[in-house]
Coordinates of C-alpha atoms in Angstrom, one line a residue:
X1 CA 0.0 0.0 0.0
X2 CA 1.5 3.3 -1.1
X3 CA 2.1 5.9 1.7
X4 CA 0.0 9.0 1.4
X5 CA 0.7 12.5 2.7
X6 CA -1.6 14.5 4.9
X7 CA -1.8 17.1 2.2
X8 CA -3.0 14.6 -0.3
X9 CA -5.5 13.1 2.1
X10 CA -7.0 16.4 3.2
X11 CA -7.6 17.3 -0.5
X12 CA -9.0 13.8 -1.3
X13 CA -12.8 13.0 -1.6
X14 CA -12.2 9.1 -2.2
X15 CA -13.8 7.9 0.9
X16 CA -13.6 4.4 2.1
X17 CA -10.2 3.8 0.6
X18 CA -7.4 2.0 2.6
X19 CA -4.5 4.2 3.3
X20 CA -1.1 4.3 5.1
X21 CA 0.3 7.5 6.5
X22 CA 3.3 8.3 8.6
X23 CA 3.9 11.4 10.7
X24 CA 4.3 13.0 14.2
X25 CA 1.8 13.2 16.9
X26 CA 0.8 16.9 17.5
X27 CA -1.8 16.1 20.1
X28 CA -3.5 13.1 21.5
X29 CA -6.9 13.6 23.3
X30 CA -9.5 11.6 24.9
X31 CA -7.2 8.6 24.5
X32 CA -8.6 8.3 21.1
X33 CA -8.0 11.3 18.8
X34 CA -4.6 11.9 17.2
X35 CA -3.8 15.1 15.4
X36 CA -1.2 14.0 12.9
X37 CA 1.2 16.1 10.8
X38 CA 3.9 15.0 8.4
X39 CA 5.2 18.4 7.3
X40 CA 3.4 18.4 4.0
X41 CA 0.9 21.0 5.1
X42 CA 0.3 23.2 8.1
X43 CA -3.0 21.3 8.7
X44 CA -3.2 18.1 10.7
X45 CA -5.4 15.2 9.9
X46 CA -7.4 13.6 12.7
X47 CA -6.9 9.8 13.3
X48 CA -9.6 8.0 15.3
X49 CA -8.4 5.0 17.2
X50 CA -10.4 1.9 17.6
X51 CA -9.8 0.7 21.1
X52 CA -10.4 -2.9 20.0
X53 CA -7.6 -2.9 17.6
X54 CA -5.1 -1.0 19.9
X55 CA -3.5 -2.5 23.0
X56 CA -3.1 -0.5 26.1
X57 CA 0.8 -0.4 26.0
X58 CA 0.8 1.2 22.5
X59 CA -1.9 3.7 23.7
X60 CA 0.4 4.8 26.5
X61 CA 3.2 5.3 24.1
X62 CA 1.2 7.9 22.0
X63 CA 2.4 11.3 23.0
X64 CA 3.1 14.7 21.5
X65 CA 6.4 14.3 19.2
X66 CA 6.1 10.6 18.7
X67 CA 6.5 9.3 15.2
X68 CA 3.8 6.9 14.2
X69 CA 2.7 4.7 11.1
X70 CA -1.0 4.5 10.8
X71 CA -3.2 2.2 8.6
X72 CA -6.8 2.8 8.2
X73 CA -9.7 4.0 6.2
X74 CA -10.3 7.4 4.9
X75 CA -13.8 8.6 5.9
X76 CA -15.9 11.8 5.8
X77 CA -15.4 13.5 9.1
X78 CA -18.4 13.7 11.7
X79 CA -16.6 16.5 13.6
X80 CA -16.1 20.2 13.1
X81 CA -13.0 21.7 11.5
X82 CA -12.1 18.9 9.0
X83 CA -13.7 17.4 6.0
X84 CA -11.9 14.0 6.4
X85 CA -10.5 11.8 9.1
X86 CA -8.8 8.5 9.2
X87 CA -10.5 5.4 11.1
X88 CA -7.4 3.7 12.4
X89 CA -7.2 -0.2 11.9
X90 CA -3.4 -0.5 12.7
X91 CA -1.1 1.7 14.7
X92 CA 2.7 1.4 15.1
X93 CA 4.9 3.5 17.1
X94 CA 8.1 4.3 15.1
X95 CA 9.8 6.6 17.5
X96 CA 8.8 7.3 21.1
X97 CA 8.8 10.9 22.6
X98 CA 9.0 11.4 26.4
X99 CA 6.2 13.8 27.2
X100 CA 8.1 15.0 30.3
X101 CA 11.2 16.0 28.4
X102 CA 9.9 17.0 24.8
X103 CA 10.4 20.8 24.4
X104 CA 7.8 21.4 21.8
X105 CA 4.5 21.0 23.8
X106 CA 1.1 22.0 22.3
X107 CA 1.2 25.5 23.8
X108 CA 2.6 28.9 22.9
X109 CA 6.3 29.1 23.1
X110 CA 8.4 32.3 22.9
X111 CA 10.3 32.8 19.6
X112 CA 13.6 33.0 21.8
X113 CA 12.9 29.6 23.3
X114 CA 12.2 28.2 20.0
X115 CA 15.5 29.6 18.6
X116 CA 17.2 27.7 21.4
X117 CA 15.6 24.6 20.1
X118 CA 16.1 25.3 16.3
X119 CA 16.4 21.6 15.7
X120 CA 12.8 21.0 16.8
X121 CA 11.1 24.4 16.2
X122 CA 10.0 23.5 12.5
X123 CA 7.5 21.1 14.2
X124 CA 5.5 24.2 15.3
X125 CA 2.9 25.7 13.0
X126 CA 4.7 29.0 12.8
X127 CA 8.1 27.6 11.7
X128 CA 6.7 24.9 9.5
X129 CA 4.8 27.6 7.6
X130 CA 7.8 29.9 7.6
X131 CA 10.1 27.2 6.2
X132 CA 7.7 25.9 3.5
X133 CA 7.3 29.5 2.3
X134 CA 11.0 29.9 2.3
X135 CA 11.4 26.7 0.2
X136 CA 8.7 28.0 -2.3
X137 CA 10.3 31.4 -2.6
X138 CA 13.7 29.8 -3.3
X139 CA 12.2 27.7 -6.0
X140 CA 10.4 30.8 -7.4
X141 CA 13.6 32.7 -7.5
X142 CA 15.2 30.0 -9.8
X143 CA 12.0 29.7 -11.8
X144 CA 12.0 33.5 -12.5
X145 CA 15.5 33.6 -13.7
X146 CA 15.5 30.5 -15.7
X147 CA 12.3 31.5 -17.5
X148 CA 13.9 34.8 -18.4
X149 CA 17.1 33.6 -20.0
X150 CA 19.5 33.9 -17.0
X151 CA 22.4 31.4 -16.4
X152 CA 22.9 30.2 -12.9
X153 CA 26.4 30.8 -11.6
X154 CA 28.1 29.2 -8.6
X155 CA 30.4 31.8 -7.5
X156 CA 33.3 31.2 -4.9
X157 CA 32.7 31.2 -1.3
X158 CA 36.3 31.5 -0.5
X159 CA 37.7 34.7 -2.1
X160 CA 40.6 37.1 -2.0
X161 CA 38.5 40.2 -2.8
X162 CA 36.2 42.4 -0.6
X163 CA 33.4 43.3 -3.1
X164 CA 31.8 45.8 -0.5
X165 CA 35.0 47.3 0.7
X166 CA 33.8 47.2 4.3
X167 CA 36.4 44.8 5.7
X168 CA 33.9 42.8 7.7
X169 CA 34.9 39.4 6.5
X170 CA 35.7 36.0 8.0
X171 CA 39.3 34.9 7.4
X172 CA 40.1 31.5 5.9
X173 CA 43.4 30.1 6.9
X174 CA 45.2 26.8 7.3
X175 CA 47.7 28.2 9.7
X176 CA 47.9 26.5 13.1
X177 CA 46.9 28.4 16.2
X178 CA 49.6 30.9 17.2
X179 CA 52.0 29.5 14.6
X180 CA 51.3 31.9 11.7
X181 CA 54.7 32.8 9.9
X182 CA 55.4 36.5 9.8
X183 CA 57.3 38.7 7.5
X184 CA 60.3 41.0 8.5
X185 CA 57.9 43.8 9.3
X186 CA 56.0 41.5 11.8
X187 CA 52.8 41.1 9.6
X188 CA 51.4 37.7 8.9
X189 CA 52.9 36.1 5.9
X190 CA 50.0 34.8 4.0
X191 CA 52.2 33.7 1.0
X192 CA 52.9 30.7 3.1
X193 CA 49.2 30.1 3.7
X194 CA 47.1 27.3 1.8
X195 CA 46.1 29.6 -1.0
X196 CA 49.3 31.8 -1.0
X197 CA 47.4 34.9 -0.1
X198 CA 45.0 36.3 2.5
X199 CA 41.5 34.8 1.8
X200 CA 38.1 35.2 3.4
X201 CA 34.5 34.0 3.2
X202 CA 32.7 35.9 0.5
X203 CA 30.4 38.8 1.3
X204 CA 29.1 38.9 -2.3
X205 CA 29.3 37.0 -5.6
X206 CA 28.7 40.2 -7.7
X207 CA 32.2 40.7 -9.1
X208 CA 32.5 37.0 -10.2
X209 CA 29.0 37.3 -11.6
X210 CA 29.8 40.2 -13.7
X211 CA 32.5 38.1 -15.6
X212 CA 29.6 35.7 -16.7
X213 CA 27.4 38.4 -17.5
X214 CA 29.9 39.9 -19.7
X215 CA 30.1 36.6 -21.6
X216 CA 26.7 34.9 -21.3
X217 CA 24.6 38.1 -21.3
X218 CA 22.6 37.3 -18.2
X219 CA 23.9 35.6 -15.2
X220 CA 22.6 35.2 -11.5
X221 CA 24.0 33.8 -8.2
X222 CA 22.0 32.4 -5.3
X223 CA 24.2 31.2 -2.5
X224 CA 25.5 31.8 1.0
X225 CA 27.4 34.9 1.9
X226 CA 29.1 36.0 5.1
X227 CA 29.7 39.1 7.1
X228 CA 31.6 39.5 10.4
X229 CA 29.6 42.4 11.5
X230 CA 29.2 42.4 15.3
X231 CA 25.6 43.2 15.4
X232 CA 22.8 41.7 17.4
X233 CA 19.9 43.4 15.7
X234 CA 16.7 41.8 14.3
X235 CA 18.0 42.7 10.8
X236 CA 21.5 41.2 10.7
X237 CA 22.9 37.7 10.3
X238 CA 26.6 36.6 10.0
X239 CA 25.6 34.0 7.4
X240 CA 22.9 34.7 5.0
X241 CA 21.8 34.0 1.3
X242 CA 22.1 36.5 -1.6
X243 CA 20.4 36.7 -4.9
X244 CA 22.6 38.6 -7.5
X245 CA 21.6 39.0 -11.0
X246 CA 24.0 40.7 -13.5
X247 CA 23.0 41.7 -17.0
X248 CA 25.1 42.9 -19.9
X249 CA 23.8 45.9 -22.1
X250 CA 21.4 47.0 -19.3
X251 CA 21.4 50.5 -17.8
X252 CA 20.0 51.7 -14.3
X253 CA 16.5 52.0 -15.6
X254 CA 16.5 48.5 -16.9
X255 CA 17.9 47.4 -13.6
X256 CA 15.2 49.1 -11.6
X257 CA 12.7 47.4 -14.1
X258 CA 14.2 44.0 -13.4
X259 CA 14.3 44.4 -9.6
X260 CA 10.5 45.4 -9.6
X261 CA 9.4 42.7 -12.0
X262 CA 11.3 40.0 -10.1
X263 CA 10.0 40.9 -6.7
X264 CA 6.4 41.1 -7.9
X265 CA 6.7 37.7 -9.9
X266 CA 8.1 35.7 -6.8
X267 CA 5.6 37.1 -4.4
X268 CA 2.8 36.3 -6.8
X269 CA 4.1 32.8 -7.0
X270 CA 3.9 32.2 -3.3
X271 CA 0.5 33.8 -3.1
X272 CA -0.7 31.1 -5.3
X273 CA 1.4 28.1 -3.9
X274 CA 1.4 28.9 -0.2
X275 CA -2.1 29.8 0.5
X276 CA -2.6 27.8 3.7
X277 CA 0.6 28.9 5.1
X278 CA 0.2 32.5 4.3
X279 CA -3.4 32.5 5.7
X280 CA -2.0 31.2 9.0
X281 CA 0.9 33.6 9.0
X282 CA -1.5 36.5 8.2
X283 CA -3.8 35.5 11.2
X284 CA -0.7 35.1 13.5
X285 CA 0.6 38.6 12.5
X286 CA -2.9 40.2 13.1
X287 CA -3.0 38.7 16.7
X288 CA 0.6 40.0 17.3
X289 CA -0.4 43.4 15.9
X290 CA -3.1 43.7 18.6
X291 CA -0.6 43.7 21.4
X292 CA 1.3 46.8 20.0
X293 CA 0.3 50.4 20.6
X294 CA -2.2 51.8 18.2
X295 CA 0.5 54.1 16.6
X296 CA 2.7 51.2 15.9
X297 CA 0.2 49.0 14.3
X298 CA 0.3 48.3 10.6
X299 CA -2.5 49.5 8.4
X300 CA -2.4 46.4 6.3
X301 CA -2.5 42.6 7.1
X302 CA 0.3 40.5 5.8
X303 CA -1.8 39.2 2.8
X304 CA -2.8 42.8 2.1
X305 CA 0.8 43.9 2.1
X306 CA 1.8 41.1 -0.4
X307 CA -1.1 42.0 -2.7
X308 CA -0.3 45.7 -2.6
X309 CA 3.3 45.0 -3.7
X310 CA 2.2 42.8 -6.6
X311 CA -0.5 45.2 -7.8
X312 CA 1.2 48.6 -7.5
X313 CA 4.0 50.3 -9.2
X314 CA 7.1 51.1 -7.1
X315 CA 7.8 54.9 -6.7
X316 CA 11.0 56.0 -8.1
X317 CA 12.7 58.9 -6.3
X318 CA 16.2 60.5 -6.5
X319 CA 18.4 60.4 -3.4
X320 CA 18.4 64.3 -3.7
X321 CA 14.6 64.4 -3.6
X322 CA 14.4 62.1 -0.7
X323 CA 16.9 64.0 1.3
X324 CA 14.8 67.2 1.0
X325 CA 11.6 65.2 2.0
X326 CA 13.5 63.8 5.0
X327 CA 15.0 67.3 6.0
X328 CA 11.6 68.8 6.0
X329 CA 9.8 65.9 7.8
X330 CA 8.1 66.4 11.2
X331 CA 10.2 63.5 12.7
X332 CA 13.4 65.3 11.6
X333 CA 12.2 68.7 12.6
X334 CA 11.1 67.5 16.0
X335 CA 14.4 65.4 16.4
X336 CA 12.6 62.1 16.5
X337 CA 15.1 60.5 14.2
X338 CA 18.0 58.8 16.0
X339 CA 20.1 60.0 13.1
X340 CA 19.1 63.5 12.1
X341 CA 19.2 64.5 8.5
X342 CA 21.0 67.8 8.2
X343 CA 22.6 67.9 4.8
X344 CA 23.0 66.3 1.4
X345 CA 25.4 63.3 1.5
X346 CA 24.0 61.7 4.7
X347 CA 24.0 57.8 4.6
X348 CA 20.3 56.9 4.9
X349 CA 19.4 54.6 7.9
X350 CA 16.6 52.1 8.3
X351 CA 14.5 54.8 10.1
X352 CA 14.6 57.1 7.1
X353 CA 14.0 54.4 4.6
X354 CA 10.9 53.2 6.5
X355 CA 9.6 56.8 6.9
X356 CA 9.7 57.4 3.1
X357 CA 7.9 54.1 2.4
X358 CA 5.4 53.8 5.3
X359 CA 4.5 57.5 6.1
X360 CA 5.5 59.6 3.1
X361 CA 4.9 57.6 -0.1
X362 CA 3.0 54.7 1.5
X363 CA 4.2 52.4 -1.2
X364 CA 7.4 50.6 -2.1
X365 CA 10.2 53.0 -3.1
X366 CA 13.3 52.9 -5.3
X367 CA 15.7 55.5 -4.5
X368 CA 18.5 56.3 -7.2
X369 CA 21.5 58.5 -7.9
X370 CA 23.2 58.3 -4.5
X371 CA 26.4 60.3 -3.4
X372 CA 29.5 58.5 -4.7
X373 CA 31.1 58.9 -1.3
X374 CA 28.7 56.5 0.5
X375 CA 28.5 53.9 -2.2
X376 CA 30.9 51.1 -3.5
X377 CA 33.8 51.6 -5.9
X378 CA 32.2 49.7 -8.9
X379 CA 29.1 51.9 -9.3
X380 CA 29.0 54.1 -12.4
X381 CA 29.9 57.7 -11.9
X382 CA 27.3 60.2 -13.1
X383 CA 28.2 63.3 -15.2
X384 CA 27.9 65.5 -12.2
X385 CA 30.9 63.9 -10.8
X386 CA 29.4 63.5 -7.3
X387 CA 26.5 60.9 -7.7
X388 CA 26.6 57.4 -8.9
X389 CA 24.0 55.3 -10.8
X390 CA 23.0 53.3 -7.6
X391 CA 19.6 52.2 -6.7
X392 CA 18.0 50.7 -3.5
X393 CA 14.5 49.2 -3.3
X394 CA 12.8 50.0 0.1
X395 CA 9.9 48.0 1.6
X396 CA 7.6 48.5 4.5
X397 CA 8.6 47.2 7.8
X398 CA 12.2 46.4 6.5
X399 CA 13.6 49.3 4.7
X400 CA 16.3 48.4 2.1
X401 CA 15.5 45.0 0.6
X402 CA 17.5 45.4 -2.7
X403 CA 20.7 47.2 -3.5
X404 CA 22.2 47.6 -7.0
X405 CA 23.6 49.7 -9.6
X406 CA 24.8 50.4 -13.1
X407 CA 28.4 49.1 -13.0
X408 CA 31.3 51.3 -13.9
X409 CA 32.2 50.1 -17.4
X410 CA 35.0 52.9 -18.1
X411 CA 38.5 51.6 -17.3
X412 CA 40.1 54.9 -16.5
X413 CA 37.4 56.1 -14.2
X414 CA 37.3 52.7 -12.4
X415 CA 41.0 52.8 -11.9
X416 CA 40.7 56.4 -10.4
X417 CA 38.0 55.2 -8.0
X418 CA 40.0 52.2 -6.9
X419 CA 43.1 54.5 -6.4
X420 CA 41.2 56.9 -4.2
X421 CA 40.0 54.0 -2.0
X422 CA 43.4 52.4 -2.0
X423 CA 42.2 49.3 -3.7
X424 CA 45.1 47.3 -5.2
X425 CA 44.8 46.9 -8.9
X426 CA 46.8 43.7 -8.8
X427 CA 44.1 42.0 -6.6
X428 CA 41.3 42.8 -9.1
X429 CA 43.2 42.6 -12.4
X430 CA 40.7 40.1 -13.8
X431 CA 37.9 42.6 -12.9
X432 CA 39.7 45.4 -14.7
X433 CA 40.1 43.0 -17.7
X434 CA 36.4 43.2 -18.2
X435 CA 36.9 46.9 -19.0
X436 CA 39.8 46.3 -21.3
X437 CA 38.3 43.6 -23.6
X438 CA 34.7 44.4 -24.9
X439 CA 33.5 46.6 -22.2
X440 CA 29.8 47.7 -22.3
X441 CA 27.1 49.2 -20.0
X442 CA 25.9 46.5 -17.6
X443 CA 24.0 46.5 -14.3
X444 CA 22.8 44.2 -11.4
X445 CA 21.6 44.2 -7.8
X446 CA 21.8 42.1 -4.7
X447 CA 18.7 41.0 -2.7
X448 CA 19.1 39.5 0.8
X449 CA 17.0 36.5 0.6
X450 CA 16.2 36.3 4.3
X451 CA 14.8 39.9 4.1
X452 CA 12.5 38.7 1.3
X453 CA 11.3 35.8 3.3
X454 CA 10.8 38.1 6.3
X455 CA 8.6 40.3 4.3
X456 CA 6.6 37.5 2.8
X457 CA 6.0 35.8 6.3
X458 CA 5.7 38.8 8.5
X459 CA 8.3 37.6 10.9
X460 CA 9.8 40.5 12.9
X461 CA 13.3 38.9 13.4
X462 CA 15.5 37.8 10.6
X463 CA 16.8 34.9 12.8
X464 CA 13.4 33.3 12.5
X465 CA 13.4 32.9 8.8
X466 CA 16.6 31.0 8.4
X467 CA 16.9 27.4 9.5
X468 CA 20.0 27.7 11.8
X469 CA 20.8 31.4 12.4
X470 CA 24.5 32.4 12.7
X471 CA 24.9 35.5 14.9
X472 CA 27.6 36.9 17.2
X473 CA 28.4 34.3 19.9
X474 CA 26.1 31.8 18.4
X475 CA 27.0 28.8 16.1
X476 CA 24.8 26.3 17.7
X477 CA 23.4 23.3 15.8

């Protein structure tokens, strides 16, 4: 007899059929009714035990968290809340669960407690829903790019370059503890290390993806990236996943079009494929909002936010215009911003980005043409000599979700920018070669996948949308 899934059975109307199902006990009540879940859906299926066919020893072993195999008959449910149920004819305990020790009891647990039990938290409704949405979103990302002519590139995880220039990188070395060789001036001699040079875990696959875009036309990466930023906020992880498309012969306008179309497409996809999970997460967020002060509550539910994003155009605003809006805003004049906006050139913080999205424009915003001094070396310099062809997509509740630019395709200007930032040309000789041999306008962006999952699920902490979060002082599991 073929094993069925809970999802298949809940959608079935073939009553009286004999079935086999395996899963974990969510609840067991009245010594007769098992709520069984196998991870295929957020919904449980009720299994009704026949006392005559179940011995007392087996009954005592049925508890929350136990793994069981059930054979029985699918019948129309007589109770409320479900259309079908299983009349059990045979039950086998595959794996016991001690009810006195099992951490995930059928009650409300704090998110912090569940992070401490990340190996079991996916057995809760909230985290099973979040991780199924994450899975479907991941598939939607690949589907979008594959259907639009992009080539998937696996860029290096170990790298000798710092694409962002921030220096917050995890070092990779084969030197033994306290036995690193040093040069005459007392510095670590990386020429004797495994790779013959200083190497780190990557913060971005962008530079390498550009090489493929300038050969294949369209390329994208989707892989793990790392940042050694000692930050314990709800928005930062030390290990996270980045989506980075790069396209040859595309300018900044095309880049903004691509980012907007991409985001709308993948969100539309999960609205279709994750209805039950999103409905549950929508209800969860609605309950959570009720505990907040009135002024902090969102005007829209989770499903309304997702639909709003997919159905409306993103507002495109220059950095210069945004600065004027922020300078003249009530929060800035009343000194409510933690980082006041006084003059052009300020690096926008999350509070500023969220004000623009949530209070001023009340829609997703794409900011473009940022000051060159606050952006990376590879962004194309505008004719004014002080701004670059950069763009950020800002979302409600999150702030920046996408960062991108038209890349600097002119060799002489790229060299000048690298020299000004003390970036060694010898380290990026291959990157400069792209400007020597067949250079052309090209653009791309980076999207932090976890921030997208955060927005799609309504979770407030980024640690709750990745299976095993890596943060300062935490590498458990």
